[in-house]
CSV table of C-alpha atoms in Angstrom, one decimal:
chain,number,residue,atom,x,y,z
A,1,HIS,CA,-0.1,0.1,-0.1
A,2,ILE,CA,3.0,2.5,-0.3
A,3,GLU,CA,2.3,5.2,-2.7
A,4,GLY,CA,5.2,7.3,-2.4
A,5,TRP,CA,8.7,7.5,-0.9
A,6,MET,CA,10.8,10.4,0.4
A,7,VAL,CA,14.9,10.3,0.6
A,8,ASP,CA,17.0,12.2,3.0
A,9,GLN,CA,19.7,14.8,1.8
A,10,GLN,CA,22.5,11.8,1.5
A,11,HIS,CA,20.1,10.3,-1.1
A,12,ARG,CA,19.0,7.3,1.0
A,13,VAL,CA,15.1,6.0,0.7
A,14,ARG,CA,14.1,6.8,4.3
A,15,LEU,CA,10.5,7.3,4.4
A,16,GLY,CA,7.1,5.9,2.8
A,17,PHE,CA,3.8,7.1,2.5
A,18,GLY,CA,0.9,4.8,2.5
A,19,ARG,CA,-2.9,4.6,2.4
A,20,ASP,CA,-5.1,1.5,3.4
A,21,ASP,CA,-8.6,2.5,2.4
A,22,THR,CA,-9.1,5.6,4.3
A,23,GLY,CA,-6.3,5.0,6.8
A,24,ILE,CA,-2.9,7.2,6.3
A,25,PHE,CA,0.3,5.7,7.6
A,26,TYR,CA,4.0,6.3,7.3
A,27,ILE,CA,7.0,3.8,7.6
A,28,LEU,CA,10.4,4.9,8.4
A,29,TYR,CA,13.7,3.3,7.7
A,30,ASP,CA,16.0,3.5,10.8
A,31,LEU,CA,19.5,3.9,9.8
A,32,ALA,CA,20.9,2.4,13.2
A,33,SER,CA,19.0,-0.9,13.1
A,34,ARG,CA,18.4,-1.0,9.4
A,35,GLU,CA,14.8,-1.9,9.9
A,36,TRP,CA,11.5,-0.1,8.5
A,37,ARG,CA,8.9,0.8,11.4
A,38,LYS,CA,5.5,2.4,11.1
A,39,ILE,CA,5.7,5.8,13.0
A,40,TRP,CA,2.4,7.6,12.3
A,41,GLN,CA,-1.0,6.3,11.2
A,42,TYR,CA,-4.7,8.2,11.1
A,43,GLU,CA,-7.7,8.4,9.2
A,44,ILE,CA,-8.0,10.7,6.4
A,45,PHE,CA,-9.7,14.0,6.9
A,46,ASP,CA,-9.3,13.2,10.9
A,47,ALA,CA,-6.8,14.5,13.3
A,48,PRO,CA,-3.9,14.3,13.8
A,49,ASP,CA,-3.1,14.8,10.0
A,50,ILE,CA,0.5,14.8,9.9
A,51,THR,CA,2.6,15.4,6.7
A,52,PRO,CA,6.0,14.8,6.4
A,53,LEU,CA,7.9,17.6,4.1
A,54,GLY,CA,11.6,16.5,4.2
A,55,PHE,CA,14.8,15.8,5.9
A,56,GLY,CA,17.3,18.3,7.1
A,57,LEU,CA,20.9,17.9,6.2
A,58,ASN,CA,21.3,16.0,9.4
A,59,PRO,CA,19.5,12.7,8.7
A,60,SER,CA,18.0,12.4,12.0
A,61,GLU,CA,15.9,15.6,11.5
A,62,LEU,CA,12.7,15.2,9.7
A,63,TYR,CA,10.4,18.3,9.2
A,64,LEU,CA,6.5,17.7,9.1
A,65,ARG,CA,3.6,19.9,8.8
A,66,ALA,CA,1.1,19.1,12.0
A,67,ILE,CA,-2.0,20.7,13.8
A,68,HIS,CA,-0.9,23.3,16.2
A,69,ASN,CA,-4.1,25.3,17.9
A,70,ASP,CA,-6.1,24.2,15.1
A,71,ARG,CA,-3.9,25.6,12.6
A,72,TYR,CA,-1.1,23.6,10.7
A,73,ALA,CA,2.4,24.5,11.6
A,74,ILE,CA,6.1,23.5,10.9
A,75,PHE,CA,7.7,20.9,13.5
A,76,LYS,CA,11.1,19.1,13.6
A,77,VAL,CA,11.3,15.8,14.9
A,78,ASP,CA,14.2,13.6,15.9
A,79,VAL,CA,13.6,10.4,14.1
A,80,THR,CA,16.3,8.4,16.3
A,81,ASP,CA,13.9,9.0,19.4
A,82,LYS,CA,11.1,6.5,19.4
A,83,ASN,CA,8.6,8.7,21.0
A,84,LEU,CA,9.1,11.0,17.9
A,85,PRO,CA,8.9,14.3,20.0
A,86,LYS,CA,7.7,17.3,17.8
A,87,GLU,CA,9.7,20.6,18.1
A,88,LEU,CA,7.7,23.8,17.0
A,89,ILE,CA,9.7,25.5,14.3
A,90,TYR,CA,7.3,28.2,12.8
A,91,SER,CA,3.4,28.6,13.4
A,92,ASP,CA,0.9,31.7,12.2
A,93,GLU,CA,-2.0,32.1,14.8
A,94,ASN,CA,-4.2,33.3,12.2
A,95,TYR,CA,-3.2,30.7,9.0
A,96,ASP,CA,-2.2,27.4,8.1
A,97,ILE,CA,1.5,26.9,6.9
A,98,GLU,CA,0.6,25.2,3.6
A,99,GLY,CA,3.8,25.4,1.5
A,100,SER,CA,7.1,23.3,1.0
A,101,LEU,CA,10.4,23.5,2.6
A,102,ILE,CA,12.9,25.8,1.2
A,103,TYR,CA,16.4,24.2,0.9
A,104,SER,CA,19.7,26.0,0.4
A,105,ASN,CA,21.5,24.8,-2.9
A,106,LYS,CA,24.9,25.5,-1.1
A,107,THR,CA,24.5,23.5,2.3
A,108,ARG,CA,21.2,21.4,1.1
A,109,ASP,CA,20.1,22.2,4.5
A,110,VAL,CA,16.4,23.7,5.3
A,111,ILE,CA,16.5,27.5,5.6
A,112,GLY,CA,12.6,28.1,5.5
A,113,VAL,CA,9.0,27.3,4.3
A,114,TYR,CA,6.8,28.7,1.8
A,115,HIS,CA,3.7,30.7,3.5
A,116,GLY,CA,1.2,32.5,1.3
A,117,GLU,CA,0.4,35.0,3.8
A,118,ALA,CA,4.2,36.1,4.4
A,119,SER,CA,5.0,39.4,2.6
A,120,ASN,CA,7.2,37.5,-0.1
A,121,ALA,CA,5.4,34.0,0.5
A,122,LYS,CA,8.5,32.9,2.4
A,123,ILE,CA,9.6,32.6,6.1
A,124,TYR,CA,13.2,32.1,6.5
A,125,PHE,CA,14.6,30.2,9.6
A,126,ASP,CA,18.1,31.4,8.7
A,127,PRO,CA,18.8,34.9,9.5
A,128,THR,CA,21.1,35.2,6.3
A,129,TYR,CA,18.6,34.7,3.9
A,130,GLU,CA,16.3,36.8,6.0
A,131,GLN,CA,18.6,39.8,5.6
A,132,PHE,CA,19.1,39.2,1.9
A,133,GLN,CA,15.3,39.1,1.4
A,134,ALA,CA,15.1,42.5,3.3
A,135,SER,CA,17.9,44.0,1.0
A,136,LEU,CA,15.5,43.2,-2.0
A,137,ASN,CA,12.6,44.7,-0.5
A,138,LYS,CA,14.7,47.8,-0.2
A,139,ALA,CA,16.0,47.9,-3.8
A,140,LEU,CA,12.3,47.2,-4.9
A,141,PRO,CA,9.8,48.7,-2.5
A,142,ASP,CA,6.3,48.2,-2.4
A,143,ALA,CA,6.5,45.0,-4.4
A,144,PHE,CA,6.2,41.1,-4.1
A,145,ASN,CA,9.9,39.8,-4.5
A,146,ASN,CA,10.4,36.2,-4.7
A,147,VAL,CA,13.8,34.5,-5.5
A,148,ALA,CA,12.5,31.9,-7.9
A,149,SER,CA,15.8,30.0,-8.4
A,150,PHE,CA,19.5,30.2,-7.1
A,151,SER,CA,22.6,29.2,-8.9
A,152,LYS,CA,24.4,26.4,-7.1
A,153,ASP,CA,27.0,28.7,-5.3
A,154,GLU,CA,24.1,31.0,-4.6
A,155,THR,CA,26.0,34.0,-6.1
A,156,LYS,CA,23.4,34.3,-9.0
A,157,TYR,CA,19.6,34.2,-8.7
A,158,VAL,CA,16.6,34.8,-10.9
A,159,LEU,CA,14.1,37.0,-8.9
A,160,PHE,CA,10.3,37.4,-9.7
A,161,THR,CA,8.8,40.7,-8.7
A,162,SER,CA,5.2,42.3,-9.0
A,163,ASN,CA,3.5,45.1,-7.8
A,164,PRO,CA,0.0,46.5,-8.3
A,165,GLN,CA,1.1,48.0,-11.6
A,166,THR,CA,2.5,44.9,-13.3
A,167,PRO,CA,1.5,41.2,-13.0
A,168,GLY,CA,5.2,40.0,-12.7
A,169,ALA,CA,8.6,40.3,-14.2
A,170,TYR,CA,11.8,38.3,-14.0
A,171,TYR,CA,15.4,39.8,-13.2
A,172,LEU,CA,18.8,38.4,-13.2
A,173,GLY,CA,20.4,39.0,-10.0
A,174,ASP,CA,24.5,38.8,-9.2
A,175,ARG,CA,25.3,39.0,-5.5
A,176,THR,CA,28.9,39.5,-6.2
A,177,ASN,CA,28.5,42.5,-8.7
A,178,LYS,CA,25.4,43.7,-7.0
A,179,THR,CA,23.5,43.7,-10.4
A,180,LEU,CA,19.9,43.2,-11.3
A,181,ASP,CA,19.0,42.8,-14.9
A,182,PHE,CA,15.8,42.6,-16.7
A,183,ILE,CA,14.9,39.3,-18.5
A,184,ILE,CA,11.3,39.2,-19.1
A,185,ASP,CA,7.7,40.3,-18.5
A,186,GLU,CA,5.4,37.3,-17.5
A,187,TYR,CA,2.4,39.2,-19.3
A,188,PRO,CA,4.1,41.5,-21.7
A,189,LEU,CA,0.8,43.1,-23.1
A,190,LEU,CA,-0.2,44.1,-19.3
A,191,SER,CA,3.2,45.9,-18.7
A,192,GLY,CA,2.7,49.4,-17.6
A,193,GLN,CA,-1.1,49.3,-17.3
A,194,ALA,CA,-2.9,50.2,-14.2
A,195,LEU,CA,-4.3,46.9,-12.8
A,196,SER,CA,-6.6,46.6,-10.1
A,197,GLU,CA,-5.6,45.0,-6.5
A,198,ARG,CA,-7.2,42.4,-4.9
A,199,ASN,CA,-8.2,43.7,-1.7
A,200,LYS,CA,-8.6,41.5,1.4
A,201,ILE,CA,-11.7,41.8,3.1
A,202,HIS,CA,-13.8,39.9,5.8
A,203,TYR,CA,-17.4,39.6,6.2
A,204,LYS,CA,-19.9,37.5,8.4
A,205,ALA,CA,-21.7,34.6,7.4
A,206,ARG,CA,-25.4,34.4,8.5
A,207,ASP,CA,-24.3,32.1,11.4
A,208,GLY,CA,-21.7,34.7,12.5
A,209,LEU,CA,-18.6,32.9,11.0
A,210,ASP,CA,-15.8,35.2,9.8
A,211,ILE,CA,-15.3,34.5,6.0
A,212,GLU,CA,-12.1,36.1,4.3
A,213,ALA,CA,-12.4,37.1,0.9
A,214,TYR,CA,-10.7,39.1,-2.1
A,215,VAL,CA,-12.5,42.2,-3.7
A,216,THR,CA,-11.0,43.2,-7.3
A,217,LEU,CA,-12.5,46.5,-8.3
A,218,PRO,CA,-13.0,47.6,-12.0
A,219,TYR,CA,-10.1,49.1,-13.9
A,220,LYS,CA,-9.8,52.8,-13.4
A,221,ASN,CA,-9.6,53.6,-17.2
A,222,VAL,CA,-13.0,51.8,-18.0
A,223,GLU,CA,-16.4,52.5,-17.1
A,224,PRO,CA,-17.3,50.7,-13.9
A,225,LYS,CA,-20.5,48.6,-14.2
A,226,LYS,CA,-23.0,48.3,-11.4
A,227,ALA,CA,-22.8,44.7,-11.9
A,228,ALA,CA,-20.9,42.3,-9.7
A,229,LEU,CA,-19.4,38.6,-9.8
A,230,VAL,CA,-19.3,36.0,-7.2
A,231,ILE,CA,-16.4,33.7,-8.2
A,232,PRO,CA,-15.8,30.6,-5.8
A,233,HIS,CA,-12.9,28.5,-6.2
A,234,GLY,CA,-12.5,25.0,-7.1
A,235,GLY,CA,-11.4,22.4,-4.6
A,236,PRO,CA,-13.2,23.0,-2.5
A,237,MET,CA,-10.2,22.3,0.0
A,238,VAL,CA,-8.0,25.1,-1.3
A,239,ARG,CA,-8.0,28.9,-1.1
A,240,ASN,CA,-7.3,32.3,-3.0
A,241,TYR,CA,-4.4,34.3,-2.2
A,242,ASP,CA,-3.7,38.0,-3.0
A,243,GLY,CA,-1.6,38.9,-6.0
A,244,PHE,CA,-2.2,39.0,-9.6
A,245,ASP,CA,-4.8,36.7,-10.7
A,246,TRP,CA,-5.6,36.7,-14.5
A,247,PHE,CA,-9.1,35.5,-14.2
A,248,SER,CA,-10.3,38.2,-11.9
A,249,GLN,CA,-8.4,40.6,-13.6
A,250,PHE,CA,-10.2,40.0,-16.9
A,251,PHE,CA,-13.5,40.7,-15.4
A,252,ALA,CA,-12.2,43.7,-13.6
A,253,SER,CA,-11.0,44.9,-17.1
A,254,ARG,CA,-14.3,44.9,-18.2
A,255,GLY,CA,-16.0,46.9,-15.5
A,256,TYR,CA,-17.1,44.5,-12.9
A,257,THR,CA,-16.7,44.3,-9.2
A,258,VAL,CA,-15.3,40.9,-8.2
A,259,ILE,CA,-15.5,39.0,-4.9
A,260,GLU,CA,-13.8,35.7,-4.4
A,261,PRO,CA,-14.6,34.1,-0.9
A,262,ASN,CA,-12.7,31.7,0.8
A,263,PHE,CA,-15.8,30.0,1.9
A,264,ARG,CA,-16.0,27.4,4.9
A,265,GLY,CA,-14.1,24.3,3.6
A,266,SER,CA,-11.5,26.3,2.1
A,267,SER,CA,-7.7,25.5,3.4
A,268,GLY,CA,-5.7,27.9,5.1
A,269,TYR,CA,-8.0,28.7,8.1
A,270,GLY,CA,-7.5,25.7,10.4
A,271,PHE,CA,-8.3,22.2,10.5
A,272,GLU,CA,-12.0,22.5,11.6
A,273,PHE,CA,-12.8,25.4,9.0
A,274,GLU,CA,-11.3,23.1,6.4
A,275,MET,CA,-13.3,19.8,7.4
A,276,ALA,CA,-16.6,21.9,7.2
A,277,SER,CA,-16.4,20.6,3.4
A,278,ILE,CA,-16.6,17.1,4.2
A,279,GLN,CA,-20.0,15.6,3.3
A,280,LYS,CA,-21.3,19.2,3.3
A,281,TRP,CA,-21.6,20.3,-0.5
A,282,GLY,CA,-24.6,22.6,-1.1
A,283,GLY,CA,-25.3,23.4,2.6
A,284,ALA,CA,-23.5,26.3,4.8
A,285,MET,CA,-20.8,26.4,2.1
A,286,GLN,CA,-23.4,27.4,-0.3
A,287,ASP,CA,-24.9,30.0,1.8
A,288,ASP,CA,-21.3,31.6,2.4
A,289,LEU,CA,-21.3,32.7,-1.2
A,290,ALA,CA,-24.8,34.2,-0.9
A,291,ASP,CA,-23.6,36.1,2.1
A,292,ALA,CA,-20.8,37.1,0.1
A,293,ALA,CA,-23.1,38.7,-2.6
A,294,SER,CA,-25.1,40.4,-0.1
A,295,TRP,CA,-22.2,42.0,1.7
A,296,LEU,CA,-20.8,43.3,-1.6
A,297,THR,CA,-24.2,44.8,-2.5
A,298,GLU,CA,-24.2,46.8,0.9
A,299,ASN,CA,-20.7,47.9,0.8
A,300,TYR,CA,-20.2,48.9,-2.8
A,301,PRO,CA,-22.1,50.9,-5.6
A,302,ILE,CA,-23.8,47.6,-6.9
A,303,ASP,CA,-27.2,46.9,-8.3
A,304,LYS,CA,-28.3,44.0,-6.3
A,305,GLU,CA,-30.4,42.8,-9.3
A,306,ARG,CA,-27.3,42.5,-11.3
A,307,VAL,CA,-25.1,40.0,-9.6
A,308,CYS,CA,-23.8,36.9,-11.3
A,309,ILE,CA,-22.1,33.8,-10.0
A,310,LEU,CA,-19.6,31.8,-11.7
A,311,GLY,CA,-16.6,29.3,-11.3
A,312,ALA,CA,-14.7,26.1,-12.1
A,313,SER,CA,-14.7,22.9,-10.7
A,314,TYR,CA,-16.4,23.1,-7.4
A,315,GLY,CA,-16.9,26.6,-8.2
A,316,GLY,CA,-18.7,25.5,-11.2
A,317,TYR,CA,-20.8,23.1,-9.0
A,318,ALA,CA,-21.4,26.0,-6.6
A,319,ALA,CA,-22.5,28.4,-9.7
A,320,MET,CA,-25.0,25.6,-10.8
A,321,MET,CA,-26.3,25.0,-7.2
A,322,ALA,CA,-26.9,28.9,-7.0
A,323,ALA,CA,-29.1,28.7,-9.8
A,324,VAL,CA,-31.2,25.8,-7.9
A,325,LYS,CA,-31.3,27.5,-4.6
A,326,GLN,CA,-30.4,31.2,-4.7
A,327,GLN,CA,-32.2,32.6,-7.9
A,328,GLU,CA,-33.3,35.7,-5.6
A,329,LEU,CA,-29.8,36.6,-5.3
A,330,PHE,CA,-28.1,35.8,-8.8
A,331,ARG,CA,-29.4,37.0,-12.2
A,332,CYS,CA,-27.3,34.3,-14.0
A,333,ALA,CA,-24.5,31.5,-13.4
A,334,ALA,CA,-21.8,30.2,-15.3
A,335,SER,CA,-19.7,27.2,-14.8
A,336,PHE,CA,-16.5,25.8,-16.2
A,337,ALA,CA,-15.8,22.1,-15.7
A,338,GLY,CA,-18.5,22.1,-12.9
A,339,VAL,CA,-19.7,19.1,-11.0
A,340,SER,CA,-23.5,18.6,-11.4
A,341,ASP,CA,-24.1,14.9,-9.9
A,342,LEU,CA,-22.4,13.9,-6.8
A,343,LYS,CA,-23.9,10.3,-6.9
A,344,TYR,CA,-22.2,9.8,-10.3
A,345,ILE,CA,-18.9,10.6,-8.8
A,346,VAL,CA,-19.3,8.2,-5.9
A,347,ARG,CA,-20.6,5.7,-8.2
A,348,LYS,CA,-17.7,6.0,-10.5
A,349,ALA,CA,-15.0,6.0,-8.1
A,350,ARG,CA,-16.0,2.4,-7.0
A,351,GLY,CA,-14.0,1.2,-9.9
A,352,PHE,CA,-10.7,2.7,-8.4
A,353,ASN,CA,-8.8,2.2,-5.3
A,354,ASN,CA,-9.4,5.6,-3.7
A,355,HIS,CA,-13.3,4.9,-3.7
A,356,LYS,CA,-13.4,4.9,-0.1
A,357,VAL,CA,-11.6,8.4,0.4
A,358,VAL,CA,-14.2,9.5,-2.2
A,359,GLU,CA,-17.1,8.2,-0.1
A,360,LYS,CA,-15.7,9.6,3.1
A,361,GLN,CA,-15.5,13.1,1.6
A,362,LEU,CA,-18.8,13.2,-0.2
A,363,GLY,CA,-20.7,10.8,1.6
A,364,ASN,CA,-22.4,7.5,0.5
A,365,ASP,CA,-26.0,7.9,1.1
A,366,PHE,CA,-27.4,8.3,-2.3
A,367,ASP,CA,-30.4,10.3,-1.1
A,368,THR,CA,-28.4,13.1,0.5
A,369,LEU,CA,-26.0,12.9,-2.8
A,370,GLU,CA,-29.0,13.4,-4.9
A,371,GLU,CA,-30.4,16.3,-2.8
A,372,ASN,CA,-27.1,18.2,-3.1
A,373,SER,CA,-26.9,17.7,-6.9
A,374,PRO,CA,-28.1,20.2,-9.1
A,375,ILE,CA,-28.7,17.8,-11.8
A,376,ASN,CA,-31.6,16.6,-10.3
A,377,PHE,CA,-33.4,20.1,-10.1
A,378,ALA,CA,-33.3,21.3,-13.5
A,379,LYS,CA,-37.0,21.9,-13.4
A,380,GLN,CA,-36.3,24.7,-10.8
A,381,ILE,CA,-33.6,26.5,-12.7
A,382,ASP,CA,-35.4,29.7,-14.2
A,383,ILE,CA,-32.0,31.9,-14.5
A,384,PRO,CA,-29.8,32.2,-17.4
A,385,LEU,CA,-26.7,29.2,-17.1
A,386,LEU,CA,-23.8,28.8,-19.0
A,387,LEU,CA,-22.0,25.4,-19.0
A,388,VAL,CA,-18.4,25.0,-20.5
A,389,HIS,CA,-16.4,21.7,-20.1
A,390,GLY,CA,-13.3,20.2,-22.1
A,391,GLU,CA,-14.0,17.1,-23.7
A,392,ASP,CA,-10.8,15.2,-22.1
A,393,ASP,CA,-11.5,16.3,-18.6
A,394,ARG,CA,-10.1,13.5,-16.4
A,395,ILE,CA,-10.8,15.2,-13.2
A,396,VAL,CA,-14.6,16.1,-13.8
A,397,ASP,CA,-16.0,14.1,-16.6
A,398,ALA,CA,-17.6,16.2,-19.4
A,399,TYR,CA,-20.8,14.2,-18.5
A,400,HIS,CA,-21.7,16.5,-15.9
A,401,SER,CA,-22.2,19.5,-18.2
A,402,ARG,CA,-23.6,17.3,-21.0
A,403,GLU,CA,-26.2,15.7,-18.9
A,404,MET,CA,-27.1,18.9,-17.2
A,405,PHE,CA,-27.6,20.7,-20.5
A,406,ALA,CA,-29.5,18.0,-22.0
A,407,ARG,CA,-32.0,18.1,-19.0
A,408,LEU,CA,-32.2,21.7,-19.2
A,409,ARG,CA,-32.7,22.0,-22.8
A,410,LYS,CA,-35.5,19.3,-22.8
A,411,LEU,CA,-37.2,21.6,-20.3
A,412,GLY,CA,-36.8,24.7,-22.2
A,413,LYS,CA,-34.7,26.5,-19.8
A,414,PRO,CA,-32.4,29.4,-20.8
A,415,VAL,CA,-29.0,27.3,-21.2
A,416,LYS,CA,-26.2,27.2,-23.2
A,417,TYR,CA,-23.3,24.5,-23.6
A,418,ILE,CA,-19.7,24.9,-24.9
A,419,GLU,CA,-17.5,21.8,-25.4
A,420,LEU,CA,-13.9,22.6,-25.6
A,421,GLU,CA,-11.9,20.3,-28.2
A,422,ASP,CA,-9.0,18.5,-26.7
A,423,GLY,CA,-10.0,20.4,-23.5
A,424,ASN,CA,-8.8,19.2,-20.1
A,425,HIS,CA,-9.6,20.5,-16.5
A,426,TYR,CA,-6.9,23.0,-16.3
A,427,LEU,CA,-7.4,24.9,-19.5
A,428,GLU,CA,-3.9,24.2,-20.6
A,429,ILE,CA,-4.4,25.1,-24.2
A,430,GLU,CA,-4.3,29.0,-24.9
A,431,THR,CA,-7.2,29.0,-27.5
A,432,ASN,CA,-9.5,27.3,-24.8
A,433,ARG,CA,-8.4,29.8,-22.2
A,434,LEU,CA,-9.6,32.4,-24.7
A,435,LYS,CA,-12.6,30.7,-25.6
A,436,VAL,CA,-13.8,30.5,-22.0
A,437,LEU,CA,-13.0,34.1,-21.2
A,438,ASP,CA,-14.7,35.2,-24.5
A,439,SER,CA,-18.0,32.9,-23.8
A,440,PHE,CA,-18.0,34.1,-20.1
A,441,ASP,CA,-17.8,37.8,-21.1
A,442,LYS,CA,-20.5,37.7,-23.9
A,443,PHE,CA,-22.8,35.6,-21.4
A,444,LEU,CA,-22.3,38.4,-18.8
A,445,SER,CA,-22.6,41.4,-21.3
A,446,GLN,CA,-26.0,39.8,-22.4
A,447,HIS,CA,-27.5,39.1,-18.9
A,448,LEU,CA,-26.0,41.8,-16.6
A,449,ASN,CA,-26.2,44.8,-18.9
């Protein structure tokens, strides 16, 4: 049942990760006894939820992510101690630490960890690197400065930097000569344009839970519309971060105000918050999106009759579910690669070895799954719905959009379906990305103007 392996910095296989139905376990190779032993085991989606991240230069030191005060934090464990005592290395009282370890190319030791809520998305444990980061921030103030790559001796580096006026550019740095030379813009056609910032806000859900979200305002050089978009992310056990996002920026360039909620069930806000997604699709998670729409119309000059919801993957599911349950709030809904039939997912998973995990995540009560599947409520949908799906999607089968479209069309409902040739779940083909943006733009123009 071992699914993956980890080596130490001396290139020896030391750790195995396994899953037996819904049980997670790890095995460790002990250098002294030359034997393997099981070290941690737990049920998926349950505490203690331990994730080994990598070994330090000292082969006895294993870094891991585990729960600390309901937030994921970074610990170090001495694996020669059979009790595996955890030493807290870094934690954030407000957010989970979700990133991977940062290693030095020179020493091969751990020097920090990636953390999306840090000012430059990194936390350095080594003060030398922290000082270097500070010097970069001084040279390029009011910017996100991230060293994307170091040379082996760390005298040269590639720097990615962005600010509200640019989505990002790469520079080649030389620490010996103290030079920084431009390489390339990530989005050359947007360079120098006044892009819109994503502003972090908080709102209260109807049950009092605090929800964090990002609001992107219309570009200053376009006529702002009194229309808004609620864009739930996919996953659902992932989250939005600040910084440039091509999807929300596109709609801001068209004059829309955009809110992207990190609704309950999102990662990053603690174990309990994230586990609120388990077998809860269509419930309070859905209400959080409606509450985001209400908050937006109360705090910005938005016509509450001109709000649309759109999203991809789980976000597409949420858009379709909003068309079923929340038509009083949303004038229209649009889905890319959305899930429409939860029972179909569970039944199809039974042909694969991860079916127990899928059942634990979504549930196996077919009546409940049907109640939370928008495909079963096509008759109730009266607002316009746009469905887009890639024909080769291996994550969410195109069945979900095809069947949803067929049922709505049979009932004479206002629906349009676009299937992307050779399209997958991640819009990796540029022509398909453009087609999705163009179709969403035309759909919104038709129904929100």
